[in-house]
Amino acid sequence: MTEKSVYVTQPSLAPLDEYVEILQGVWESGILTHNGPLVQQLEKEICSMLQIKNFVAISNGTIAIQMAIKALELKGEIITTPFTWIATVSAIKWEGSKPVFCDIDPETLNIDPEKIENLITDRTVGIMPVHVFGNPCDVAAIDRIAEKHNLKVIYDAAHAIGSSFNGNSLLVAGDISATSLHATKLFNTAEGGGCITQDPVLHEKLKRIRFFGHDNVKNVIEDGFNGKMTEVHAALGLANLKYYDAVLADRKNKYKYYKDGLKDTEFVRMQITKCGEANYSYFPVIFDSEDQLVNTVNKLVAEDIYPRRYFYPSVNTYTEVVDYQSVPISEDISKRILCLPLYLNLELEKIERIIQIVKG
Ligand code: T4K
């Protein structure tokens, strides 16, 4: 691997001097963590950037999901998708609940709302869909099911900053949405995450859970833990925030470039958006067969290009961690899906070359 290697993604980073300038204040104050001024500023600026009411900044996206489960006090079966990163499921398990897998819509790659109700039992306490690759789930249908059966909904919105639904940020969906600000995400703080809720009582509870369950005078009034974001991470977020619109616009252009280039290729198809607008944060292609995928990967790697098999294998097949439950569409698509490189500094000529290799 060389400097010219092309990876599936690369973090979008503000110029270093802009980051250092913000860090200067951290060095002067000596405040490194514990809900410091930069974390509070980042939360405010994310709210105005996404036009949302609140955002609780957290140490990473996995802890954000765990905090959402804790805040809603869910214990039992949680219906989720097998077509996801292992973190969705490990968070459910770490909070003492059981993941129940619902198969996906083969076009959107999100949980199929029509298959949810059959999985509801008297032990079901919640639904945890994932907006896969930033593609909005059918939140209206999921809301209807949750309301009918009195279930809570937590969206794993790890990929969904910048996605929208009915003209609003997708992050306002569900009882709580949990997002990731990891280095590989559209907007990053190196490691980081956040919880978003429309309910002010839950919002305050999430803030306490993040900080050992302390109230304002450090009495422990909640079963909390440590989910705090540091000032150093918040500083990176504040520096990167200035470039968020440009990053989003660039992804959209590059996504379209790939889509136009591959649209007449018979043996590949693309993810379909049926609700709202996606944020174009990943460019997945689904091959007709796993052999075609493996061939293409080999050809790309020979040219120093490294796509990724997100999400492979389907999480329900990790039998070291979960009891196997059959979800055939997810298992099938997992074997045939490949995310192609997509990031700010990727040149269009490189994308053109990738398109040619995929077309064969
Ligand atoms: N729910 C869902 C649906 C998720 O996808 C994720 C995480 C979560 C929950 C949990 O959120 P976090 O707790 O992570 O905040 C990445 C990320 O680690 C993970 O955040 C992400 N989803 C998952 C889909 O992908 P890897 O194993 O692909 O990372 P890695 O190191 O192979 O990086 C991919 C490419 O990115 C590299 O080839 C080069 C580039 N890269 C990566 C890093 C870390 C850089 O250029 N710089 C970097 O610092 O997991």
mmCIF file of C-alpha atoms and ligand atoms in Angstrom:
data_model
loop_
_atom_site.group_PDB
_atom_site.id
_atom_site.type_symbol
_atom_site.label_atom_id
_atom_site.label_comp_id
_atom_site.label_asym_id
_atom_site.label_seq_id
_atom_site.Cartn_x
_atom_site.Cartn_y
_atom_site.Cartn_z
ATOM 1 C CA MET A 1 0.000 0.000 0.000
ATOM 2 C CA THR A 2 1.303 3.433 -0.934
ATOM 3 C CA GLU A 3 0.355 7.078 -0.636
ATOM 4 C CA LYS A 4 -1.552 6.622 -3.872
ATOM 5 C CA SER A 5 -3.625 3.727 -2.550
ATOM 6 C CA VAL A 6 -7.366 4.336 -2.778
ATOM 7 C CA TYR A 7 -9.379 3.185 0.230
ATOM 8 C CA VAL A 8 -13.114 2.885 0.648
ATOM 9 C CA THR A 9 -13.028 6.185 2.486
ATOM 10 C CA GLN A 10 -10.800 8.848 3.955
ATOM 11 C CA PRO A 11 -11.730 11.248 6.751
ATOM 12 C CA SER A 12 -12.769 14.757 5.716
ATOM 13 C CA LEU A 13 -10.423 17.022 7.667
ATOM 14 C CA ALA A 14 -10.273 20.799 8.104
ATOM 15 C CA PRO A 15 -6.852 22.422 7.505
ATOM 16 C CA LEU A 16 -4.571 21.534 10.426
ATOM 17 C CA ASP A 17 -3.916 25.164 11.422
ATOM 18 C CA GLU A 18 -7.658 25.721 11.940
ATOM 19 C CA TYR A 19 -7.795 22.735 14.307
ATOM 20 C CA VAL A 20 -4.660 23.892 16.153
ATOM 21 C CA GLU A 21 -6.154 27.357 16.612
ATOM 22 C CA ILE A 22 -9.156 25.854 18.431
ATOM 23 C CA LEU A 23 -6.863 23.596 20.487
ATOM 24 C CA GLN A 24 -4.936 26.661 21.634
ATOM 25 C CA GLY A 25 -7.871 27.550 23.910
ATOM 26 C CA VAL A 26 -7.921 24.015 25.335
ATOM 27 C CA TRP A 27 -4.239 24.279 26.253
ATOM 28 C CA GLU A 28 -4.847 27.659 27.862
ATOM 29 C CA SER A 29 -7.859 26.596 29.929
ATOM 30 C CA GLY A 30 -6.647 23.100 30.800
ATOM 31 C CA ILE A 31 -10.230 21.849 30.439
ATOM 32 C CA LEU A 32 -9.958 18.558 28.559
ATOM 33 C CA THR A 33 -13.263 16.874 29.329
ATOM 34 C CA HIS A 34 -16.418 16.767 31.528
ATOM 35 C CA ASN A 35 -18.876 18.547 29.267
ATOM 36 C CA GLY A 36 -16.469 21.403 28.574
ATOM 37 C CA PRO A 37 -17.169 24.557 26.553
ATOM 38 C CA LEU A 38 -16.184 23.046 23.187
ATOM 39 C CA VAL A 39 -18.476 20.029 23.614
ATOM 40 C CA GLN A 40 -21.313 22.402 24.453
ATOM 41 C CA GLN A 41 -20.470 24.609 21.459
ATOM 42 C CA LEU A 42 -20.286 21.592 19.156
ATOM 43 C CA GLU A 43 -23.701 20.397 20.323
ATOM 44 C CA LYS A 44 -25.183 23.840 19.626
ATOM 45 C CA GLU A 45 -23.583 24.125 16.200
ATOM 46 C CA ILE A 46 -24.675 20.629 15.155
ATOM 47 C CA CYS A 47 -28.236 21.590 16.170
ATOM 48 C CA SER A 48 -28.212 24.673 13.981
ATOM 49 C CA MET A 49 -26.472 22.846 11.126
ATOM 50 C CA LEU A 50 -29.134 20.114 11.113
ATOM 51 C CA GLN A 51 -32.010 22.282 12.345
ATOM 52 C CA ILE A 52 -32.685 19.998 15.283
ATOM 53 C CA LYS A 53 -33.582 20.887 18.865
ATOM 54 C CA ASN A 54 -30.906 18.979 20.745
ATOM 55 C CA PHE A 55 -27.856 16.771 20.394
ATOM 56 C CA VAL A 56 -26.003 14.958 23.163
ATOM 57 C CA ALA A 57 -22.369 14.487 22.107
ATOM 58 C CA ILE A 58 -21.022 11.072 23.090
ATOM 59 C CA SER A 59 -17.686 9.236 22.976
ATOM 60 C CA ASN A 60 -18.678 6.986 20.056
ATOM 61 C CA GLY A 61 -21.675 5.658 18.134
ATOM 62 C CA THR A 62 -21.787 2.287 19.883
ATOM 63 C CA ILE A 63 -22.028 3.899 23.320
ATOM 64 C CA ALA A 64 -24.686 6.242 21.881
ATOM 65 C CA ILE A 65 -26.866 3.211 21.028
ATOM 66 C CA GLN A 66 -26.283 1.718 24.483
ATOM 67 C CA MET A 67 -27.207 5.036 26.099
ATOM 68 C CA ALA A 68 -30.430 5.167 24.068
ATOM 69 C CA ILE A 69 -31.386 1.677 25.273
ATOM 70 C CA LYS A 70 -30.496 2.613 28.867
ATOM 71 C CA ALA A 71 -32.481 5.857 28.700
ATOM 72 C CA LEU A 72 -35.601 4.039 27.485
ATOM 73 C CA GLU A 73 -35.016 1.261 30.043
ATOM 74 C CA LEU A 74 -35.505 -1.485 27.473
ATOM 75 C CA LYS A 75 -34.964 -5.101 28.562
ATOM 76 C CA GLY A 76 -36.335 -7.916 26.452
ATOM 77 C CA GLU A 77 -36.398 -8.569 22.713
ATOM 78 C CA ILE A 78 -35.416 -5.805 20.324
ATOM 79 C CA ILE A 79 -36.283 -6.264 16.658
ATOM 80 C CA THR A 80 -33.424 -5.146 14.453
ATOM 81 C CA THR A 81 -31.787 -5.692 11.096
ATOM 82 C CA PRO A 82 -29.118 -8.297 10.387
ATOM 83 C CA PHE A 83 -27.761 -6.117 7.558
ATOM 84 C CA THR A 84 -25.625 -3.840 9.720
ATOM 85 C CA TRP A 85 -22.319 -3.389 11.493
ATOM 86 C CA ILE A 86 -21.879 -5.651 14.507
ATOM 87 C CA ALA A 87 -22.134 -2.607 16.837
ATOM 88 C CA THR A 88 -25.942 -2.447 16.443
ATOM 89 C CA VAL A 89 -26.257 -5.933 17.860
ATOM 90 C CA SER A 90 -23.450 -5.806 20.415
ATOM 91 C CA ALA A 91 -25.025 -2.661 21.922
ATOM 92 C CA ILE A 92 -28.355 -4.496 22.315
ATOM 93 C CA LYS A 93 -26.606 -7.443 23.933
ATOM 94 C CA TRP A 94 -24.449 -5.334 26.267
ATOM 95 C CA GLU A 95 -27.648 -3.731 27.542
ATOM 96 C CA GLY A 96 -29.022 -7.167 28.395
ATOM 97 C CA SER A 97 -31.572 -7.493 25.587
ATOM 98 C CA LYS A 98 -31.921 -10.043 22.820
ATOM 99 C CA PRO A 99 -31.629 -9.049 19.155
ATOM 100 C CA VAL A 100 -34.390 -10.514 16.982
ATOM 101 C CA PHE A 101 -33.577 -10.281 13.287
ATOM 102 C CA CYS A 102 -36.073 -8.956 10.762
ATOM 103 C CA ASP A 103 -35.193 -9.397 7.096
ATOM 104 C CA ILE A 104 -34.534 -6.447 4.798
ATOM 105 C CA ASP A 105 -36.091 -4.888 1.738
ATOM 106 C CA PRO A 106 -33.758 -6.020 -1.082
ATOM 107 C CA GLU A 107 -33.963 -2.596 -2.739
ATOM 108 C CA THR A 108 -33.539 -0.131 0.130
ATOM 109 C CA LEU A 109 -31.392 -2.583 2.174
ATOM 110 C CA ASN A 110 -33.253 -1.348 5.287
ATOM 111 C CA ILE A 111 -35.437 -3.399 7.624
ATOM 112 C CA ASP A 112 -38.631 -4.427 5.797
ATOM 113 C CA PRO A 113 -41.530 -2.913 7.807
ATOM 114 C CA GLU A 114 -43.896 -5.563 6.438
ATOM 115 C CA LYS A 115 -41.922 -8.273 8.214
ATOM 116 C CA ILE A 116 -41.758 -6.624 11.645
ATOM 117 C CA GLU A 117 -45.193 -7.470 13.071
ATOM 118 C CA ASN A 118 -44.742 -11.236 12.670
ATOM 119 C CA LEU A 119 -41.745 -11.060 14.995
ATOM 120 C CA ILE A 120 -43.501 -9.238 17.836
ATOM 121 C CA THR A 121 -44.018 -11.341 20.974
ATOM 122 C CA ASP A 122 -44.954 -10.502 24.555
ATOM 123 C CA ARG A 123 -41.221 -10.094 25.230
ATOM 124 C CA THR A 124 -40.696 -7.439 22.528
ATOM 125 C CA VAL A 125 -39.785 -4.036 23.968
ATOM 126 C CA GLY A 126 -38.490 -2.103 21.001
ATOM 127 C CA ILE A 127 -37.492 -1.817 17.348
ATOM 128 C CA MET A 128 -34.022 -0.755 16.250
ATOM 129 C CA PRO A 129 -33.851 -0.121 12.508
ATOM 130 C CA VAL A 130 -30.691 1.166 10.801
ATOM 131 C CA HIS A 131 -30.712 3.826 8.059
ATOM 132 C CA VAL A 132 -28.310 1.722 6.007
ATOM 133 C CA PHE A 133 -25.647 3.804 4.212
ATOM 134 C CA GLY A 134 -27.691 6.907 5.107
ATOM 135 C CA ASN A 135 -30.747 5.687 3.179
ATOM 136 C CA PRO A 136 -33.854 6.649 5.207
ATOM 137 C CA CYS A 137 -35.980 3.820 6.594
ATOM 138 C CA ASP A 138 -39.736 3.963 6.127
ATOM 139 C CA VAL A 139 -40.108 5.849 9.401
ATOM 140 C CA ALA A 140 -43.854 6.435 8.978
ATOM 141 C CA ALA A 141 -44.591 2.700 8.644
ATOM 142 C CA ILE A 142 -42.272 1.857 11.560
ATOM 143 C CA ASP A 143 -43.934 4.525 13.743
ATOM 144 C CA ARG A 144 -47.367 3.048 13.002
ATOM 145 C CA ILE A 145 -46.239 -0.432 14.066
ATOM 146 C CA ALA A 146 -44.546 0.886 17.217
ATOM 147 C CA GLU A 147 -47.612 2.865 18.215
ATOM 148 C CA LYS A 148 -49.974 -0.048 17.595
ATOM 149 C CA HIS A 149 -47.896 -2.404 19.776
ATOM 150 C CA ASN A 150 -46.701 0.187 22.302
ATOM 151 C CA LEU A 151 -43.025 -0.306 21.444
ATOM 152 C CA LYS A 152 -40.104 2.123 21.595
ATOM 153 C CA VAL A 153 -38.094 2.920 18.467
ATOM 154 C CA ILE A 154 -34.364 3.648 18.504
ATOM 155 C CA TYR A 155 -32.858 4.412 15.126
ATOM 156 C CA ASP A 156 -29.280 3.368 14.598
ATOM 157 C CA ALA A 157 -28.534 6.506 12.608
ATOM 158 C CA ALA A 158 -24.765 5.913 12.572
ATOM 159 C CA HIS A 159 -24.658 6.728 8.830
ATOM 160 C CA ALA A 160 -27.446 9.280 8.714
ATOM 161 C CA ILE A 161 -26.096 12.773 9.443
ATOM 162 C CA GLY A 162 -27.184 14.783 6.399
ATOM 163 C CA SER A 163 -30.090 12.481 5.442
ATOM 164 C CA SER A 164 -33.589 13.934 5.547
ATOM 165 C CA PHE A 165 -37.243 12.977 5.654
ATOM 166 C CA ASN A 166 -40.221 15.280 4.968
ATOM 167 C CA GLY A 167 -37.776 18.183 4.761
ATOM 168 C CA ASN A 168 -36.408 17.565 8.294
ATOM 169 C CA SER A 169 -33.224 15.938 9.486
ATOM 170 C CA LEU A 170 -33.730 12.185 9.654
ATOM 171 C CA LEU A 171 -32.192 12.300 13.134
ATOM 172 C CA VAL A 172 -35.468 13.480 14.661
ATOM 173 C CA ALA A 173 -37.113 10.122 13.903
ATOM 174 C CA GLY A 174 -37.971 7.591 16.619
ATOM 175 C CA ASP A 175 -37.918 7.975 20.394
ATOM 176 C CA ILE A 176 -34.144 8.377 20.126
ATOM 177 C CA SER A 177 -31.727 8.361 17.187
ATOM 178 C CA ALA A 178 -28.114 7.401 17.817
ATOM 179 C CA THR A 179 -25.485 8.561 15.349
ATOM 180 C CA SER A 180 -21.747 8.079 14.839
ATOM 181 C CA LEU A 181 -19.081 10.732 14.282
ATOM 182 C CA HIS A 182 -16.358 8.172 13.573
ATOM 183 C CA ALA A 183 -13.434 9.017 11.268
ATOM 184 C CA THR A 184 -15.094 7.113 8.414
ATOM 185 C CA LYS A 185 -18.352 9.095 8.608
ATOM 186 C CA LEU A 186 -19.399 12.079 6.534
ATOM 187 C CA PHE A 187 -18.848 14.402 9.490
ATOM 188 C CA ASN A 188 -16.298 13.266 12.057
ATOM 189 C CA THR A 189 -14.674 13.981 15.412
ATOM 190 C CA ALA A 190 -12.192 11.054 14.968
ATOM 191 C CA GLU A 191 -14.210 8.960 17.446
ATOM 192 C CA GLY A 192 -17.592 10.272 18.487
ATOM 193 C CA GLY A 193 -21.337 9.903 18.413
ATOM 194 C CA GLY A 194 -24.556 11.492 19.536
ATOM 195 C CA CYS A 195 -28.116 10.924 20.715
ATOM 196 C CA ILE A 196 -31.043 12.985 19.493
ATOM 197 C CA THR A 197 -34.531 12.981 21.003
ATOM 198 C CA GLN A 198 -37.556 15.244 20.724
ATOM 199 C CA ASP A 199 -38.440 14.580 24.363
ATOM 200 C CA PRO A 200 -36.834 17.123 26.761
ATOM 201 C CA VAL A 201 -37.099 14.732 29.741
ATOM 202 C CA LEU A 202 -35.251 11.991 27.848
ATOM 203 C CA HIS A 203 -32.703 14.556 26.675
ATOM 204 C CA GLU A 204 -31.831 15.464 30.274
ATOM 205 C CA LYS A 205 -31.720 11.780 31.202
ATOM 206 C CA LEU A 206 -29.286 11.052 28.364
ATOM 207 C CA LYS A 207 -27.006 13.828 29.615
ATOM 208 C CA ARG A 208 -27.006 12.294 33.109
ATOM 209 C CA ILE A 209 -26.371 8.771 31.797
ATOM 210 C CA ARG A 210 -23.385 10.102 29.833
ATOM 211 C CA PHE A 211 -21.876 11.469 33.046
ATOM 212 C CA PHE A 212 -22.045 8.561 35.577
ATOM 213 C CA GLY A 213 -25.698 9.335 36.359
ATOM 214 C CA HIS A 214 -24.820 12.616 38.102
ATOM 215 C CA ASP A 215 -27.259 15.466 38.496
ATOM 216 C CA ASN A 216 -26.032 19.085 38.377
ATOM 217 C CA VAL A 217 -24.442 18.856 41.845
ATOM 218 C CA LYS A 218 -22.922 15.432 41.268
ATOM 219 C CA ASN A 219 -25.415 13.376 43.219
ATOM 220 C CA VAL A 220 -25.853 10.004 41.528
ATOM 221 C CA ILE A 221 -29.530 9.863 40.567
ATOM 222 C CA GLU A 222 -29.373 7.590 37.521
ATOM 223 C CA ASP A 223 -27.775 4.323 36.471
ATOM 224 C CA GLY A 224 -25.193 6.000 34.233
ATOM 225 C CA PHE A 225 -21.734 5.367 32.852
ATOM 226 C CA ASN A 226 -19.014 7.227 31.010
ATOM 227 C CA GLY A 227 -20.118 8.313 27.544
ATOM 228 C CA LYS A 228 -18.392 11.697 27.529
ATOM 229 C CA MET A 229 -16.808 13.324 24.497
ATOM 230 C CA THR A 230 -13.482 15.101 25.126
ATOM 231 C CA GLU A 231 -12.662 18.718 24.275
ATOM 232 C CA VAL A 232 -9.959 17.497 21.870
ATOM 233 C CA HIS A 233 -12.552 15.566 19.863
ATOM 234 C CA ALA A 234 -15.066 18.413 20.015
ATOM 235 C CA ALA A 235 -12.378 20.796 18.726
ATOM 236 C CA LEU A 236 -11.913 18.586 15.662
ATOM 237 C CA GLY A 237 -15.678 18.553 15.135
ATOM 238 C CA LEU A 238 -15.845 22.353 15.331
ATOM 239 C CA ALA A 239 -13.030 22.681 12.797
ATOM 240 C CA ASN A 240 -14.625 20.140 10.442
ATOM 241 C CA LEU A 241 -18.106 21.626 10.785
ATOM 242 C CA LYS A 242 -17.175 24.605 8.612
ATOM 243 C CA TYR A 243 -16.659 22.240 5.684
ATOM 244 C CA TYR A 244 -19.742 20.087 6.231
ATOM 245 C CA ASP A 245 -21.834 21.644 3.417
ATOM 246 C CA ALA A 246 -18.959 21.324 0.959
ATOM 247 C CA VAL A 247 -18.379 17.676 1.935
ATOM 248 C CA LEU A 248 -22.074 16.868 1.528
ATOM 249 C CA ALA A 249 -22.263 18.539 -1.899
ATOM 250 C CA ASP A 250 -19.098 16.754 -3.036
ATOM 251 C CA ARG A 251 -20.489 13.333 -1.998
ATOM 252 C CA LYS A 252 -23.689 14.011 -3.913
ATOM 253 C CA ASN A 253 -21.763 14.893 -7.095
ATOM 254 C CA LYS A 254 -19.516 11.875 -6.848
ATOM 255 C CA TYR A 255 -22.426 9.556 -6.048
ATOM 256 C CA LYS A 256 -24.188 10.802 -9.195
ATOM 257 C CA TYR A 257 -21.016 10.340 -11.231
ATOM 258 C CA TYR A 258 -20.792 6.685 -10.164
ATOM 259 C CA LYS A 259 -24.522 6.170 -10.696
ATOM 260 C CA ASP A 260 -24.496 7.595 -14.219
ATOM 261 C CA GLY A 261 -21.389 5.598 -15.079
ATOM 262 C CA LEU A 262 -22.842 2.288 -13.879
ATOM 263 C CA LYS A 263 -26.529 2.682 -14.710
ATOM 264 C CA ASP A 264 -26.499 0.523 -17.844
ATOM 265 C CA THR A 265 -24.354 -2.259 -16.378
ATOM 266 C CA GLU A 266 -26.593 -5.316 -16.419
ATOM 267 C CA PHE A 267 -24.963 -7.314 -13.633
ATOM 268 C CA VAL A 268 -24.866 -4.596 -10.962
ATOM 269 C CA ARG A 269 -27.648 -2.714 -9.271
ATOM 270 C CA MET A 270 -27.724 0.101 -6.777
ATOM 271 C CA GLN A 271 -29.461 0.806 -3.477
ATOM 272 C CA ILE A 272 -32.852 2.455 -3.961
ATOM 273 C CA THR A 273 -34.205 5.323 -1.870
ATOM 274 C CA LYS A 274 -37.960 5.068 -1.294
ATOM 275 C CA CYS A 275 -38.386 7.566 1.569
ATOM 276 C CA GLY A 276 -36.793 10.968 2.067
ATOM 277 C CA GLU A 277 -33.311 11.839 0.835
ATOM 278 C CA ALA A 278 -30.088 9.960 1.531
ATOM 279 C CA ASN A 279 -26.782 11.697 2.328
ATOM 280 C CA TYR A 280 -24.775 9.805 -0.304
ATOM 281 C CA SER A 281 -22.231 8.780 2.296
ATOM 282 C CA TYR A 282 -21.462 5.359 0.768
ATOM 283 C CA PHE A 283 -21.652 3.989 -2.778
ATOM 284 C CA PRO A 284 -22.730 0.333 -2.538
ATOM 285 C CA VAL A 285 -23.194 -1.850 -5.624
ATOM 286 C CA ILE A 286 -24.917 -5.242 -5.624
ATOM 287 C CA PHE A 287 -23.543 -7.805 -8.069
ATOM 288 C CA ASP A 288 -25.556 -10.674 -9.554
ATOM 289 C CA SER A 289 -23.162 -13.160 -7.940
ATOM 290 C CA GLU A 290 -20.463 -13.353 -5.289
ATOM 291 C CA ASP A 291 -18.017 -14.599 -7.951
ATOM 292 C CA GLN A 292 -18.468 -11.400 -9.937
ATOM 293 C CA LEU A 293 -17.868 -9.413 -6.740
ATOM 294 C CA VAL A 294 -14.691 -11.309 -5.869
ATOM 295 C CA ASN A 295 -13.363 -10.931 -9.431
ATOM 296 C CA THR A 296 -13.973 -7.202 -9.319
ATOM 297 C CA VAL A 297 -12.305 -6.852 -5.910
ATOM 298 C CA ASN A 298 -9.247 -8.696 -7.217
ATOM 299 C CA LYS A 299 -9.018 -6.404 -10.239
ATOM 300 C CA LEU A 300 -9.383 -3.294 -8.077
ATOM 301 C CA VAL A 301 -6.792 -4.461 -5.544
ATOM 302 C CA ALA A 302 -4.358 -5.137 -8.415
ATOM 303 C CA GLU A 303 -4.613 -1.397 -9.131
ATOM 304 C CA ASP A 304 -4.110 -0.438 -5.476
ATOM 305 C CA ILE A 305 -7.828 0.286 -4.898
ATOM 306 C CA TYR A 306 -9.454 -1.149 -1.752
ATOM 307 C CA PRO A 307 -13.264 -1.254 -1.678
ATOM 308 C CA ARG A 308 -14.999 -2.811 1.360
ATOM 309 C CA ARG A 309 -17.575 -5.553 1.757
ATOM 310 C CA TYR A 310 -19.968 -3.614 3.992
ATOM 311 C CA PHE A 311 -21.896 -5.470 5.412
ATOM 312 C CA TYR A 312 -20.485 -8.956 5.138
ATOM 313 C CA PRO A 313 -21.300 -11.383 6.583
ATOM 314 C CA SER A 314 -24.902 -10.825 7.613
ATOM 315 C CA VAL A 315 -24.787 -10.301 11.394
ATOM 316 C CA ASN A 316 -27.214 -13.175 12.122
ATOM 317 C CA THR A 317 -24.470 -15.578 10.973
ATOM 318 C CA TYR A 318 -22.007 -14.474 13.696
ATOM 319 C CA THR A 319 -22.886 -17.529 15.751
ATOM 320 C CA GLU A 320 -20.104 -16.844 18.303
ATOM 321 C CA VAL A 321 -22.169 -13.846 19.328
ATOM 322 C CA VAL A 322 -25.828 -14.479 18.389
ATOM 323 C CA ASP A 323 -28.181 -17.426 18.003
ATOM 324 C CA TYR A 324 -28.627 -18.055 14.287
ATOM 325 C CA GLN A 325 -31.990 -16.901 12.907
ATOM 326 C CA SER A 326 -32.713 -17.318 9.202
ATOM 327 C CA VAL A 327 -32.974 -14.019 7.252
ATOM 328 C CA PRO A 328 -32.392 -15.100 3.658
ATOM 329 C CA ILE A 329 -32.469 -11.751 1.864
ATOM 330 C CA SER A 330 -29.850 -10.216 4.154
ATOM 331 C CA GLU A 331 -27.663 -13.337 3.940
ATOM 332 C CA ASP A 332 -27.874 -13.319 0.155
ATOM 333 C CA ILE A 333 -27.243 -9.595 -0.365
ATOM 334 C CA SER A 334 -24.373 -9.538 2.147
ATOM 335 C CA LYS A 335 -22.467 -11.914 -0.116
ATOM 336 C CA ARG A 336 -22.939 -9.753 -3.203
ATOM 337 C CA ILE A 337 -22.573 -6.167 -2.012
ATOM 338 C CA LEU A 338 -19.490 -3.992 -2.255
ATOM 339 C CA CYS A 339 -18.917 -0.381 -1.182
ATOM 340 C CA LEU A 340 -16.797 1.499 -3.698
ATOM 341 C CA PRO A 341 -14.406 4.294 -2.654
ATOM 342 C CA LEU A 342 -16.134 7.616 -1.967
ATOM 343 C CA TYR A 343 -14.542 10.593 -0.197
ATOM 344 C CA LEU A 344 -13.703 14.258 -0.586
ATOM 345 C CA ASN A 345 -10.192 13.948 -2.000
ATOM 346 C CA LEU A 346 -11.008 11.160 -4.459
ATOM 347 C CA GLU A 347 -10.442 12.417 -8.009
ATOM 348 C CA LEU A 348 -13.112 11.951 -10.675
ATOM 349 C CA GLU A 349 -10.511 10.273 -12.922
ATOM 350 C CA LYS A 350 -10.064 7.619 -10.246
ATOM 351 C CA ILE A 351 -13.841 7.101 -10.049
ATOM 352 C CA GLU A 352 -13.913 6.807 -13.840
ATOM 353 C CA ARG A 353 -11.236 4.092 -13.642
ATOM 354 C CA ILE A 354 -13.172 2.256 -10.907
ATOM 355 C CA ILE A 355 -16.329 2.368 -13.064
ATOM 356 C CA GLN A 356 -14.412 0.865 -15.994
ATOM 357 C CA ILE A 357 -13.027 -1.943 -13.806
ATOM 358 C CA VAL A 358 -16.470 -2.743 -12.356
ATOM 359 C CA LYS A 359 -17.977 -2.849 -15.864
ATOM 360 C CA GLY A 360 -15.246 -5.374 -16.765
HETATM 361 N N1 T4K B 1 -24.033 1.230 13.672
HETATM 362 C C1 T4K B 1 -23.656 1.137 12.392
HETATM 363 C C2 T4K B 1 -24.683 0.828 11.360
HETATM 364 C C3 T4K B 1 -22.319 1.356 12.037
HETATM 365 O O1 T4K B 1 -21.937 1.247 10.750
HETATM 366 C C4 T4K B 1 -21.387 1.658 13.051
HETATM 367 C C5 T4K B 1 -19.988 1.844 12.723
HETATM 368 C C6 T4K B 1 -21.836 1.787 14.371
HETATM 369 C C7 T4K B 1 -23.189 1.559 14.653
HETATM 370 C C8 T4K B 1 -20.929 2.125 15.517
HETATM 371 O O2 T4K B 1 -20.423 3.453 15.437
HETATM 372 P P1 T4K B 1 -18.945 3.751 16.114
HETATM 373 O O3 T4K B 1 -18.990 3.137 17.504
HETATM 374 O O4 T4K B 1 -17.890 3.146 15.231
HETATM 375 O O5 T4K B 1 -18.898 5.270 16.170
HETATM 376 C C9 T4K B 1 -15.629 1.331 10.178
HETATM 377 C C10 T4K B 1 -15.846 2.105 11.457
HETATM 378 O O6 T4K B 1 -14.950 1.748 12.495
HETATM 379 C C11 T4K B 1 -17.216 2.038 12.031
HETATM 380 O O7 T4K B 1 -17.427 3.289 12.693
HETATM 381 C C12 T4K B 1 -18.293 1.908 10.965
HETATM 382 N N2 T4K B 1 -19.591 1.756 11.515
HETATM 383 C C13 T4K B 1 -17.994 0.743 10.055
HETATM 384 C C14 T4K B 1 -19.052 0.567 8.994
HETATM 385 O O8 T4K B 1 -16.757 0.995 9.410
HETATM 386 P P2 T4K B 1 -13.750 -0.369 9.412
HETATM 387 O O9 T4K B 1 -13.366 -1.625 10.070
HETATM 388 O O10 T4K B 1 -14.234 -0.408 8.031
HETATM 389 O O11 T4K B 1 -12.552 0.690 9.476
HETATM 390 P P3 T4K B 1 -11.178 0.656 8.738
HETATM 391 O O12 T4K B 1 -10.144 0.966 9.751
HETATM 392 O O13 T4K B 1 -11.001 -0.567 7.936
HETATM 393 O O14 T4K B 1 -11.309 1.905 7.784
HETATM 394 C C15 T4K B 1 -11.849 1.871 6.477
HETATM 395 C C16 T4K B 1 -10.999 2.771 5.598
HETATM 396 O O15 T4K B 1 -11.084 4.106 6.055
HETATM 397 C C17 T4K B 1 -9.534 2.409 5.655
HETATM 398 O O16 T4K B 1 -9.259 1.544 4.600
HETATM 399 C C18 T4K B 1 -8.828 3.732 5.513
HETATM 400 C C19 T4K B 1 -9.820 4.737 5.989
HETATM 401 N N3 T4K B 1 -9.482 5.305 7.301
HETATM 402 C C20 T4K B 1 -9.963 4.704 8.450
HETATM 403 C C21 T4K B 1 -9.653 5.216 9.680
HETATM 404 C C22 T4K B 1 -10.146 4.584 10.946
HETATM 405 C C23 T4K B 1 -8.701 6.427 7.375
HETATM 406 O O17 T4K B 1 -8.279 6.955 6.322
HETATM 407 N N4 T4K B 1 -8.423 6.962 8.590
HETATM 408 C C24 T4K B 1 -8.854 6.399 9.754
HETATM 409 O O18 T4K B 1 -8.560 6.931 10.843
HETATM 410 O O19 T4K B 1 -14.873 0.229 10.413
#
